[in-house]
């Protein structure tokens, strides 16, 4: 295969990636009960029913969220022309830095073997990585920009969302070009290259902030600005295509190890995001020197020592707790008098997609480790309670702080505090009940995140839809009763064993 004729290699890669996409699509279709080989009229009606139901659900939840944000930002009197340029500059800096910190390409083991053993150009792999990545970026930007426009009462929501999508695409492409130039070197990529990019951007923006503010004003929804952003994006894409052939595939091979290992799991990793996160954590910790040591403190101070050493070794865990606090804080917006009753559906979708947030993280890690679980001396229910107190208290405290900083029309009353506490308790107790149920049935613990989302969703139904906030502690009380039954069962079985 000739390196200077990428058309043939691109066609072969198109066939390979189409087959991969088709195999993954079959998994999801069969999960919802669709057989692509079935040509029966009832099967087609079922497909139409699913599409109609999904479309109605998305439209209703999205319109409810728009209405909610419109009323939440009613008290704000900040001109959007003043806020938008600094936000655009900060968003572009973050996007460029994050994109430049990654490899320009991530390949699985099959593509890596083909790329290393054949004279194929890296340009042939570019569309299969950059295009899906930027497509997801466009969808996310359109969603956030339209919601932000509703929050600040901008009358041109659609035009503003499109201009922001073009702006973020240009920033993402610029970061990709920087990453491609970084990986074009024959030497090993620098570990802290992202820090050099961030410092360079800040040193460039600070002295010339007026010029960059004028540049960022292109996100204003004007026809001339659409043309300018489109031309700039086209030029950046052309540069990216030209530079992509210079990417050193040896460096891409070293950077794609974790991605290739996850892709080798096949359809197993699709529903089990926690397995993927565990693999990522293990790979990240294996590449660094172990910081500190677990203090041998007696109970109950042992949990405090483990919590502190986890924050030191895995700072991402603290970010996860902050993100969970933001998730619970956003749920409190649904309690406003002007909120749409259907907006909680959108919150359920966001909560389900937030796969990293586990308040019972320590308990899940211990109980999903068969070697550690068989030697655990104390009752499992007590282990769950002791290991979850500090994360729950941290998230509860952060939620209150965010509530005070960002009231957004929700008063700080005892009844609203009861709802917030019930929401957090329902989340963590549902995780514990789901893990304990899997352990007693000798099955793999996988559904604890869905259980947490369902329990919190029921709390929101009582508070936001039925307007009975005093009923919200009922859900944590029921879950705690289930935990109490497990605890009594453990005590009875242990007493029989000793007798």
Coordinates of N, CA and C in Angstrom, one line a residue, residues 294-295 297 301-312 314 317 361-363 365-366 372 376 383 387 390:
X294 N -1.4 4.7 53.9 CA -2.7 4.6 54.6 C -2.4 4.6 56.1
X295 N -2.8 5.5 56.9 CA -2.5 5.5 58.3 C -3.3 4.4 59.0
X297 N -4.9 4.0 61.8 CA -5.6 4.5 62.9 C -6.7 3.6 63.3
X301 N -11.6 6.4 63.3 CA -10.7 7.3 62.6 C -10.1 6.7 61.4
X302 N -10.2 5.4 61.2 CA -9.6 4.7 60.0 C -10.3 5.3 58.8
X303 N -11.6 5.5 58.8 CA -12.3 6.0 57.6 C -11.8 7.5 57.3
X304 N -11.5 8.3 58.3 CA -11.0 9.6 58.0 C -9.6 9.5 57.3
X305 N -8.8 8.6 57.8 CA -7.5 8.5 57.2 C -7.6 8.0 55.7
X306 N -8.5 7.1 55.5 CA -8.7 6.6 54.1 C -9.2 7.7 53.2
X307 N -10.2 8.5 53.7 CA -10.7 9.5 52.9 C -9.7 10.6 52.6
X308 N -8.8 10.9 53.5 CA -7.8 11.9 53.2 C -6.8 11.4 52.2
X309 N -6.3 10.1 52.4 CA -5.3 9.6 51.5 C -5.8 9.4 50.1
X310 N -7.1 9.1 50.0 CA -7.8 9.0 48.7 C -7.8 10.4 48.0
X311 N -8.1 11.4 48.7 CA -8.1 12.8 48.1 C -6.7 13.2 47.7
X312 N -5.7 12.7 48.4 CA -4.3 13.1 48.1 C -3.8 12.3 46.8
X314 N -5.9 10.6 44.7 CA -6.8 10.8 43.5 C -7.6 12.1 43.7
X317 N -11.3 12.4 42.7 CA -12.4 12.0 43.6 C -13.0 13.3 44.2
X361 N -18.6 5.1 47.2 CA -17.4 4.7 46.4 C -16.5 3.7 47.1
X362 N -16.2 4.0 48.4 CA -15.3 3.1 49.2 C -16.0 1.7 49.4
X363 N -17.3 1.7 49.7 CA -18.0 0.5 49.9 C -18.1 -0.4 48.6
X365 N -15.9 -0.3 46.1 CA -14.6 -0.8 45.8 C -14.3 -2.0 46.6
X366 N -14.7 -2.0 47.9 CA -14.4 -3.1 48.8 C -15.2 -4.3 48.5
X372 N -10.9 -9.2 49.0 CA -11.0 -8.4 50.2 C -12.4 -8.7 50.9
X376 N -13.6 -9.9 55.2 CA -14.1 -8.7 55.9 C -14.7 -9.1 57.2
X383 N -20.2 -1.7 57.6 CA -19.1 -1.2 56.7 C -19.6 -0.2 55.7
X387 N -18.2 3.8 55.9 CA -17.4 4.2 54.8 C -18.1 5.3 54.0
X390 N -18.4 10.2 55.5 CA -17.6 11.3 55.1 C -17.9 11.8 53.7

